[in-house]
PDB file of C-alpha atoms in Angstrom:
ATOM      1  CA  GLN A  30       0.000   0.000   0.000  1.00 69.00           C
ATOM      2  CA  HIS A  31       1.302   3.438  -0.921  1.00 73.00           C
ATOM      3  CA  LEU A  32       0.131   6.396   1.139  1.00 72.00           C
ATOM      4  CA  ARG A  33       0.747   9.749  -0.488  1.00 72.00           C
ATOM      5  CA  HIS A  34      -0.496  13.297  -0.869  1.00 73.00           C
ATOM      6  CA  ARG A  35      -3.051  13.924  -3.595  1.00 71.00           C
ATOM      7  CA  PRO A  36      -4.145  17.531  -4.137  1.00 71.00           C
ATOM      8  CA  GLY A  37      -7.858  17.931  -3.583  1.00 65.00           C
ATOM      9  CA  TRP A  38      -8.239  14.534  -1.890  1.00 63.00           C
ATOM     10  CA  SER A  39      -9.013  14.961   1.798  1.00 61.00           C
ATOM     11  CA  LEU A  40      -8.341  11.309   2.671  1.00 65.00           C
ATOM     12  CA  GLY A  41      -4.687  11.261   1.564  1.00 67.00           C
ATOM     13  CA  LEU A  42      -1.489  12.415   3.272  1.00 70.00           C
ATOM     14  CA  GLY A  43      -1.416  16.089   4.135  1.00 71.00           C
ATOM     15  CA  ASP A  44       2.093  16.268   2.659  1.00 76.00           C
ATOM     16  CA  ASP A  45       4.553  13.804   1.123  1.00 76.00           C
ATOM     17  CA  THR A  46       7.317  14.865   3.532  1.00 80.00           C
ATOM     18  CA  VAL A  47       6.937  12.475   6.500  1.00 84.00           C
ATOM     19  CA  ARG A  48       9.207  13.388   9.417  1.00 87.00           C
ATOM     20  CA  ALA A  49       8.118  10.931  12.130  1.00 89.00           C
ATOM     21  CA  ILE A  50       5.963   7.806  12.521  1.00 89.00           C
ATOM     22  CA  LEU A  51       4.335   6.506  15.699  1.00 91.00           C
ATOM     23  CA  ARG A  52       2.122   3.469  16.303  1.00 90.00           C
ATOM     24  CA  ASP A  53      -0.027   4.126  19.369  1.00 89.00           C
ATOM     25  CA  ARG A  54      -1.345   1.521  21.808  1.00 88.00           C
ATOM     26  CA  SER A  55      -4.642   1.205  19.970  1.00 86.00           C
ATOM     27  CA  GLY A  56      -2.839   0.282  16.755  1.00 86.00           C
ATOM     28  CA  LEU A  57      -3.350   3.580  14.966  1.00 86.00           C
ATOM     29  CA  VAL A  58      -0.369   4.927  13.046  1.00 87.00           C
ATOM     30  CA  TRP A  59       0.405   8.642  13.379  1.00 88.00           C
ATOM     31  CA  LEU A  60       2.311  10.259  10.517  1.00 86.00           C
ATOM     32  CA  ALA A  61       3.968  13.628  11.143  1.00 87.00           C
ATOM     33  CA  THR A  62       4.203  15.688   7.974  1.00 84.00           C
ATOM     34  CA  ASP A  63       4.894  19.240   6.857  1.00 81.00           C
ATOM     35  CA  SER A  64       1.123  19.843   6.782  1.00 78.00           C
ATOM     36  CA  GLY A  65      -0.090  18.501  10.106  1.00 79.00           C
ATOM     37  CA  VAL A  66      -0.607  14.914  11.266  1.00 83.00           C
ATOM     38  CA  ASN A  67      -2.303  12.028   9.502  1.00 81.00           C
ATOM     39  CA  ILE A  68      -3.825   9.126  11.447  1.00 83.00           C
ATOM     40  CA  HIS A  69      -3.887   5.790   9.640  1.00 82.00           C
ATOM     41  CA  ASP A  70      -5.987   2.777  10.596  1.00 81.00           C
ATOM     42  CA  ALA A  71      -4.413  -0.330   9.024  1.00 74.00           C
ATOM     43  CA  THR A  72      -7.897  -1.858   8.664  1.00 75.00           C
ATOM     44  CA  GLN A  73      -9.026   1.056   6.499  1.00 72.00           C
ATOM     45  CA  THR A  74      -7.737   2.532   3.236  1.00 63.00           C
ATOM     46  CA  ALA A  75      -8.253   6.191   4.113  1.00 61.00           C
ATOM     47  CA  LEU A  76      -6.385   8.592   6.371  1.00 66.00           C
ATOM     48  CA  ARG A  77      -7.676  11.138   8.855  1.00 71.00           C
ATOM     49  CA  THR A  78      -5.845  14.450   8.833  1.00 66.00           C
ATOM     50  CA  VAL A  79      -5.291  16.758  11.799  1.00 65.00           C
ATOM     51  CA  LEU A  80      -4.073  20.095  10.456  1.00 54.00           C
ATOM     52  CA  GLY A  81      -4.547  22.615  13.246  1.00 53.00           C
ATOM     53  CA  LEU A  82      -3.249  22.983  16.792  1.00 54.00           C
ATOM     54  CA  PRO A  83      -4.695  24.952  19.715  1.00 48.00           C
ATOM     55  CA  GLY A  84      -3.502  28.548  19.668  1.00 47.00           C
ATOM     56  CA  VAL A  85      -2.305  28.362  16.052  1.00 51.00           C
ATOM     57  CA  ALA A  86      -4.135  30.418  13.461  1.00 48.00           C
ATOM     58  CA  GLY A  87      -6.431  28.274  11.321  1.00 49.00           C
ATOM     59  CA  GLY A  88      -4.732  29.201   8.061  1.00 51.00           C
ATOM     60  CA  GLU A  89      -1.201  28.781   9.331  1.00 61.00           C
ATOM     61  CA  ARG A  90       0.836  25.822   8.075  1.00 68.00           C
ATOM     62  CA  VAL A  91       1.674  23.402  10.905  1.00 82.00           C
ATOM     63  CA  GLU A  92       4.787  21.292  10.334  1.00 87.00           C
ATOM     64  CA  ILE A  93       5.155  18.351  12.731  1.00 89.00           C
ATOM     65  CA  GLY A  94       8.634  16.913  13.307  1.00 90.00           C
ATOM     66  CA  ALA A  95       8.427  14.705  16.418  1.00 94.00           C
ATOM     67  CA  LEU A  96       5.891  12.329  18.016  1.00 96.00           C
ATOM     68  CA  LEU A  97       5.700  10.608  21.415  1.00 96.00           C
ATOM     69  CA  GLN A  98       3.080   8.609  23.289  1.00 95.00           C
ATOM     70  CA  ALA A  99       3.821   8.896  27.003  1.00 96.00           C
ATOM     71  CA  GLY A 100       3.134   6.253  29.634  1.00 94.00           C
ATOM     72  CA  ASP A 101      -0.125   7.943  30.638  1.00 92.00           C
ATOM     73  CA  GLY A 102      -1.400   7.743  27.065  1.00 92.00           C
ATOM     74  CA  ARG A 103      -0.930  11.404  26.192  1.00 93.00           C
ATOM     75  CA  LEU A 104       0.316  12.102  22.669  1.00 93.00           C
ATOM     76  CA  TRP A 105       3.002  14.763  22.279  1.00 95.00           C
ATOM     77  CA  LEU A 106       3.414  16.505  18.924  1.00 94.00           C
ATOM     78  CA  GLY A 107       6.518  18.613  18.343  1.00 94.00           C
ATOM     79  CA  THR A 108       6.186  21.286  15.659  1.00 92.00           C
ATOM     80  CA  GLN A 109       8.656  23.224  13.578  1.00 88.00           C
ATOM     81  CA  LYS A 110       8.035  26.657  15.119  1.00 87.00           C
ATOM     82  CA  GLN A 111       4.733  26.544  17.032  1.00 89.00           C
ATOM     83  CA  GLY A 112       5.818  24.642  20.137  1.00 93.00           C
ATOM     84  CA  VAL A 113       4.444  21.316  21.365  1.00 95.00           C
ATOM     85  CA  ALA A 114       0.842  20.108  21.510  1.00 92.00           C
ATOM     86  CA  VAL A 115      -0.148  17.519  24.132  1.00 93.00           C
ATOM     87  CA  LEU A 116      -3.275  15.514  23.249  1.00 88.00           C
ATOM     88  CA  ASP A 117      -5.202  13.921  26.120  1.00 84.00           C
ATOM     89  CA  ALA A 118      -5.864  10.243  25.371  1.00 72.00           C
ATOM     90  CA  SER A 119      -9.132  10.355  27.322  1.00 74.00           C
ATOM     91  CA  GLY A 120     -10.520  13.094  25.100  1.00 75.00           C
ATOM     92  CA  GLY A 121      -9.837  15.975  27.478  1.00 76.00           C
ATOM     93  CA  PRO A 122      -8.581  19.397  26.423  1.00 80.00           C
ATOM     94  CA  THR A 123      -5.360  19.688  24.449  1.00 84.00           C
ATOM     95  CA  THR A 124      -2.451  21.472  26.097  1.00 90.00           C
ATOM     96  CA  HIS A 125      -0.154  23.654  24.030  1.00 91.00           C
ATOM     97  CA  LEU A 126       3.372  24.547  25.143  1.00 95.00           C
ATOM     98  CA  ARG A 127       3.808  27.729  23.147  1.00 93.00           C
ATOM     99  CA  PRO A 128       7.097  29.418  22.244  1.00 95.00           C
ATOM    100  CA  ASP A 129       7.854  32.753  23.877  1.00 95.00           C
ATOM    101  CA  ARG A 130      11.140  34.543  23.235  1.00 92.00           C
ATOM    102  CA  GLN A 131      10.556  36.713  26.307  1.00 94.00           C
ATOM    103  CA  ARG A 132      10.729  33.671  28.632  1.00 95.00           C
ATOM    104  CA  PRO A 133      13.721  31.600  27.449  1.00 93.00           C
ATOM    105  CA  GLU A 134      13.969  29.631  30.711  1.00 96.00           C
ATOM    106  CA  THR A 135      10.297  28.605  30.965  1.00 97.00           C
ATOM    107  CA  ALA A 136       9.028  28.592  27.368  1.00 97.00           C
ATOM    108  CA  LEU A 137      10.109  26.935  24.139  1.00 96.00           C
ATOM    109  CA  PRO A 138      12.051  28.864  21.510  1.00 95.00           C
ATOM    110  CA  GLU A 139      10.517  29.789  18.172  1.00 93.00           C
ATOM    111  CA  ASP A 140      12.390  27.010  16.439  1.00 92.00           C
ATOM    112  CA  ILE A 141      12.221  23.341  15.468  1.00 92.00           C
ATOM    113  CA  VAL A 142      11.365  20.591  17.968  1.00 96.00           C
ATOM    114  CA  LEU A 143      13.491  17.655  16.832  1.00 95.00           C
ATOM    115  CA  ALA A 144      12.928  14.901  19.409  1.00 96.00           C
ATOM    116  CA  LEU A 145      10.712  13.938  22.371  1.00 98.00           C
ATOM    117  CA  VAL A 146      11.599  11.379  25.076  1.00 98.00           C
ATOM    118  CA  GLU A 147       9.791  10.384  28.275  1.00 98.00           C
ATOM    119  CA  GLY A 148      11.808  10.561  31.490  1.00 97.00           C
ATOM    120  CA  LEU A 149      11.884   8.452  34.657  1.00 95.00           C
ATOM    121  CA  GLN A 150       9.001  10.232  36.395  1.00 94.00           C
ATOM    122  CA  GLY A 151       6.770  10.766  33.362  1.00 96.00           C
ATOM    123  CA  GLU A 152       8.327  14.118  32.488  1.00 97.00           C
ATOM    124  CA  VAL A 153       9.044  14.708  28.807  1.00 98.00           C
ATOM    125  CA  TRP A 154      12.409  15.864  27.489  1.00 98.00           C
ATOM    126  CA  ILE A 155      12.269  18.099  24.430  1.00 98.00           C
ATOM    127  CA  ALA A 156      15.167  18.568  22.012  1.00 98.00           C
ATOM    128  CA  THR A 157      15.135  21.756  19.957  1.00 97.00           C
ATOM    129  CA  LYS A 158      17.489  23.647  17.679  1.00 96.00           C
ATOM    130  CA  ARG A 159      18.037  26.008  20.609  1.00 96.00           C
ATOM    131  CA  GLY A 160      18.599  23.687  23.539  1.00 97.00           C
ATOM    132  CA  LEU A 161      17.102  21.080  25.860  1.00 98.00           C
ATOM    133  CA  TYR A 162      13.852  21.410  27.828  1.00 98.00           C
ATOM    134  CA  ARG A 163      12.053  19.341  30.465  1.00 98.00           C
ATOM    135  CA  ALA A 164       8.241  19.467  30.528  1.00 98.00           C
ATOM    136  CA  ARG A 165       5.856  18.324  33.258  1.00 97.00           C
ATOM    137  CA  ALA A 166       4.045  15.065  32.554  1.00 95.00           C
ATOM    138  CA  ASP A 167       0.706  16.852  32.099  1.00 92.00           C
ATOM    139  CA  GLY A 168       2.167  19.492  29.777  1.00 93.00           C
ATOM    140  CA  SER A 169       1.342  22.313  32.177  1.00 92.00           C
ATOM    141  CA  GLY A 170       4.805  23.863  32.033  1.00 95.00           C
ATOM    142  CA  LEU A 171       8.490  23.372  31.295  1.00 97.00           C
ATOM    143  CA  GLN A 172      11.969  24.667  31.972  1.00 97.00           C
ATOM    144  CA  ARG A 173      15.205  24.860  30.046  1.00 97.00           C
ATOM    145  CA  VAL A 174      17.914  22.416  31.130  1.00 97.00           C
ATOM    146  CA  THR A 175      21.587  23.297  30.745  1.00 96.00           C
ATOM    147  CA  LEU A 176      24.127  20.485  30.779  1.00 96.00           C
ATOM    148  CA  ALA A 177      27.381  21.232  32.581  1.00 94.00           C
ATOM    149  CA  GLY A 178      29.913  22.476  30.031  1.00 93.00           C
ATOM    150  CA  ARG A 179      27.361  22.883  27.234  1.00 95.00           C
ATOM    151  CA  HIS A 180      25.904  26.112  25.862  1.00 96.00           C
ATOM    152  CA  PRO A 181      22.210  26.326  26.890  1.00 96.00           C
ATOM    153  CA  SER A 182      20.996  27.127  23.374  1.00 96.00           C
ATOM    154  CA  ALA A 183      23.170  24.672  21.438  1.00 97.00           C
ATOM    155  CA  ALA A 184      21.149  22.647  18.924  1.00 97.00           C
ATOM    156  CA  ILE A 185      20.145  19.031  19.627  1.00 97.00           C
ATOM    157  CA  TRP A 186      19.270  16.579  16.856  1.00 96.00           C
ATOM    158  CA  ALA A 187      18.586  13.377  18.801  1.00 97.00           C
ATOM    159  CA  LEU A 188      17.517  12.085  22.231  1.00 98.00           C
ATOM    160  CA  LEU A 189      17.398   8.598  23.752  1.00 97.00           C
ATOM    161  CA  ARG A 190      16.826   7.337  27.292  1.00 97.00           C
ATOM    162  CA  GLN A 191      18.390   4.107  28.524  1.00 95.00           C
ATOM    163  CA  GLY A 192      17.273   3.496  32.099  1.00 94.00           C
ATOM    164  CA  SER A 193      18.325   6.503  34.144  1.00 95.00           C
ATOM    165  CA  LEU A 194      20.687   7.776  31.436  1.00 94.00           C
ATOM    166  CA  LEU A 195      19.534  10.410  28.935  1.00 97.00           C
ATOM    167  CA  TRP A 196      21.667  10.588  25.788  1.00 96.00           C
ATOM    168  CA  VAL A 197      21.761  13.927  23.976  1.00 98.00           C
ATOM    169  CA  GLY A 198      23.035  14.131  20.397  1.00 97.00           C
ATOM    170  CA  GLY A 199      24.344  17.579  19.581  1.00 97.00           C
ATOM    171  CA  ALA A 200      24.119  19.089  16.108  1.00 96.00           C
ATOM    172  CA  THR A 201      27.781  20.181  16.223  1.00 95.00           C
ATOM    173  CA  ASP A 202      29.195  19.391  19.686  1.00 94.00           C
ATOM    174  CA  GLY A 203      29.127  15.604  19.962  1.00 94.00           C
ATOM    175  CA  LEU A 204      27.324  13.295  22.356  1.00 94.00           C
ATOM    176  CA  TRP A 205      26.310  14.098  25.920  1.00 95.00           C
ATOM    177  CA  SER A 206      24.851  11.964  28.690  1.00 94.00           C
ATOM    178  CA  LEU A 207      22.810  13.091  31.682  1.00 97.00           C
ATOM    179  CA  ASP A 208      22.190  10.778  34.628  1.00 96.00           C
ATOM    180  CA  LEU A 209      18.607  11.557  35.613  1.00 97.00           C
ATOM    181  CA  THR A 210      19.123  10.326  39.181  1.00 96.00           C
ATOM    182  CA  THR A 211      22.430  12.030  40.037  1.00 96.00           C
ATOM    183  CA  GLY A 212      22.558  14.903  37.540  1.00 94.00           C
ATOM    184  CA  ARG A 213      26.047  13.839  36.415  1.00 95.00           C
ATOM    185  CA  THR A 214      26.971  14.880  32.868  1.00 95.00           C
ATOM    186  CA  GLN A 215      29.483  13.262  30.527  1.00 91.00           C
ATOM    187  CA  HIS A 216      30.692  14.439  27.119  1.00 91.00           C
ATOM    188  CA  VAL A 217      31.919  12.309  24.206  1.00 87.00           C
ATOM    189  CA  ALA A 218      33.303  14.349  21.319  1.00 83.00           C
ATOM    190  CA  HIS A 219      35.561  14.030  18.291  1.00 76.00           C
ATOM    191  CA  GLN A 220      37.627  17.171  18.702  1.00 64.00           C
ATOM    192  CA  THR A 221      37.991  17.691  22.423  1.00 54.00           C
ATOM    193  CA  HIS A 222      38.172  14.335  24.220  1.00 52.00           C
ATOM    194  CA  ASP A 223      41.613  13.485  25.647  1.00 57.00           C
ATOM    195  CA  ASP A 224      41.174   9.703  25.334  1.00 57.00           C
ATOM    196  CA  ALA A 225      41.415   8.622  21.671  1.00 57.00           C
ATOM    197  CA  ALA A 226      39.396   5.471  22.433  1.00 61.00           C
ATOM    198  CA  TRP A 227      36.518   7.621  23.700  1.00 68.00           C
ATOM    199  CA  ARG A 228      36.118   9.872  20.655  1.00 82.00           C
ATOM    200  CA  LEU A 229      33.319  10.059  18.130  1.00 88.00           C
ATOM    201  CA  THR A 230      33.962   9.807  14.412  1.00 87.00           C
ATOM    202  CA  ASP A 231      32.253  13.161  13.973  1.00 91.00           C
ATOM    203  CA  ASP A 232      30.710  15.695  16.375  1.00 93.00           C
ATOM    204  CA  ARG A 233      27.590  16.119  14.206  1.00 95.00           C
ATOM    205  CA  VAL A 234      25.207  13.551  15.707  1.00 96.00           C
ATOM    206  CA  SER A 235      22.015  12.920  13.723  1.00 95.00           C
ATOM    207  CA  VAL A 236      20.447   9.775  15.242  1.00 95.00           C
ATOM    208  CA  LEU A 237      20.674   7.558  18.356  1.00 96.00           C
ATOM    209  CA  ALA A 238      19.513   3.968  18.887  1.00 96.00           C
ATOM    210  CA  ALA A 239      19.924   1.398  21.660  1.00 94.00           C
ATOM    211  CA  ALA A 240      22.493  -1.364  21.039  1.00 91.00           C
ATOM    212  CA  PRO A 241      22.549  -4.800  22.716  1.00 85.00           C
ATOM    213  CA  GLY A 242      23.292  -4.665  26.430  1.00 82.00           C
ATOM    214  CA  ASP A 243      23.797  -1.087  27.548  1.00 84.00           C
ATOM    215  CA  GLY A 244      25.433  -0.036  24.293  1.00 89.00           C
ATOM    216  CA  LEU A 245      24.458   2.844  22.067  1.00 93.00           C
ATOM    217  CA  TRP A 246      24.497   3.328  18.302  1.00 94.00           C
ATOM    218  CA  VAL A 247      25.416   6.867  17.280  1.00 95.00           C
ATOM    219  CA  GLY A 248      24.831   8.004  13.720  1.00 94.00           C
ATOM    220  CA  THR A 249      27.075  10.892  12.650  1.00 93.00           C
ATOM    221  CA  ARG A 250      27.724  12.786   9.431  1.00 91.00           C
ATOM    222  CA  GLN A 251      30.912  10.742   8.853  1.00 88.00           C
ATOM    223  CA  GLY A 252      29.816   7.261   9.883  1.00 88.00           C
ATOM    224  CA  LEU A 253      28.315   5.033  12.566  1.00 92.00           C
ATOM    225  CA  ASP A 254      29.743   4.641  16.075  1.00 91.00           C
ATOM    226  CA  ARG A 255      28.915   2.128  18.789  1.00 91.00           C
ATOM    227  CA  ILE A 256      29.368   3.374  22.349  1.00 88.00           C
ATOM    228  CA  ASP A 257      30.252   0.899  25.109  1.00 85.00           C
ATOM    229  CA  PRO A 258      29.828   2.901  28.359  1.00 77.00           C
ATOM    230  CA  ALA A 259      31.086   0.054  30.572  1.00 73.00           C
ATOM    231  CA  ARG A 260      34.425  -0.139  28.720  1.00 72.00           C
ATOM    232  CA  GLY A 261      34.659   3.545  27.936  1.00 67.00           C
ATOM    233  CA  ALA A 262      35.234   2.777  24.260  1.00 68.00           C
ATOM    234  CA  VAL A 263      33.855   3.709  20.854  1.00 78.00           C
ATOM    235  CA  GLY A 264      33.694   1.288  17.897  1.00 78.00           C
ATOM    236  CA  ARG A 265      33.618   2.904  14.457  1.00 74.00           C
ATOM    237  CA  TRP A 266      32.025   2.026  11.138  1.00 72.00           C
ATOM    238  CA  LEU A 267      33.097   4.726   8.689  1.00 64.00           C
ATOM    239  CA  ALA A 268      30.891   5.724   5.785  1.00 58.00           C
ATOM    240  CA  SER A 269      32.200   4.456   2.428  1.00 58.00           C
ATOM    241  CA  ARG A 270      33.149   7.086  -0.107  1.00 53.00           C
TER     242      ARG A 270
END
């Protein structure tokens, strides 16, 4: 089956650029596109499109770049420049974490939300092109989080949680880890790390994925790395040229 955008057809994809895919607990598939969100039921041939978000003008284009279903069932939708919408699974009101340049510590920036990850206590971590944020589980508020040694507004392309460890993939400054129980921060980078065995192939991290055991796959602009935290080592698979 091929799902695509067809001009004038309301039951197709809102846009052919699909940035994220999520299968929720009911089996519905959510497709984040550059023109809202489509909801696909595998038992049906049509798609339902959600174009607008609370607080966003009806005619304004809503680009969705990140999706998350939290443990309480809430669905989190990260947009390109209009903040984050939190949909209540029980049908309650939608919460909208809006950007506000006047409140950089307690509001999102007017920039792209690139990743969403649930934390240990149900809080949601939000990666943006201007830093890291931690939101309350109910979406009622958030605050900016600055990692020790990292600029607060440095861009983040990827997030992953493994147990109590939050991995943060920087757009230009390598890989960071934050222990959510102790607050301890560690930095793995290509240019600055003293230990050659603990260096990334490239500091431009684009994707993170769990590896067997407690390992971590790190996709960079120059190849694939495998982090072994227990050994303090990085295995490298360079991109062929």
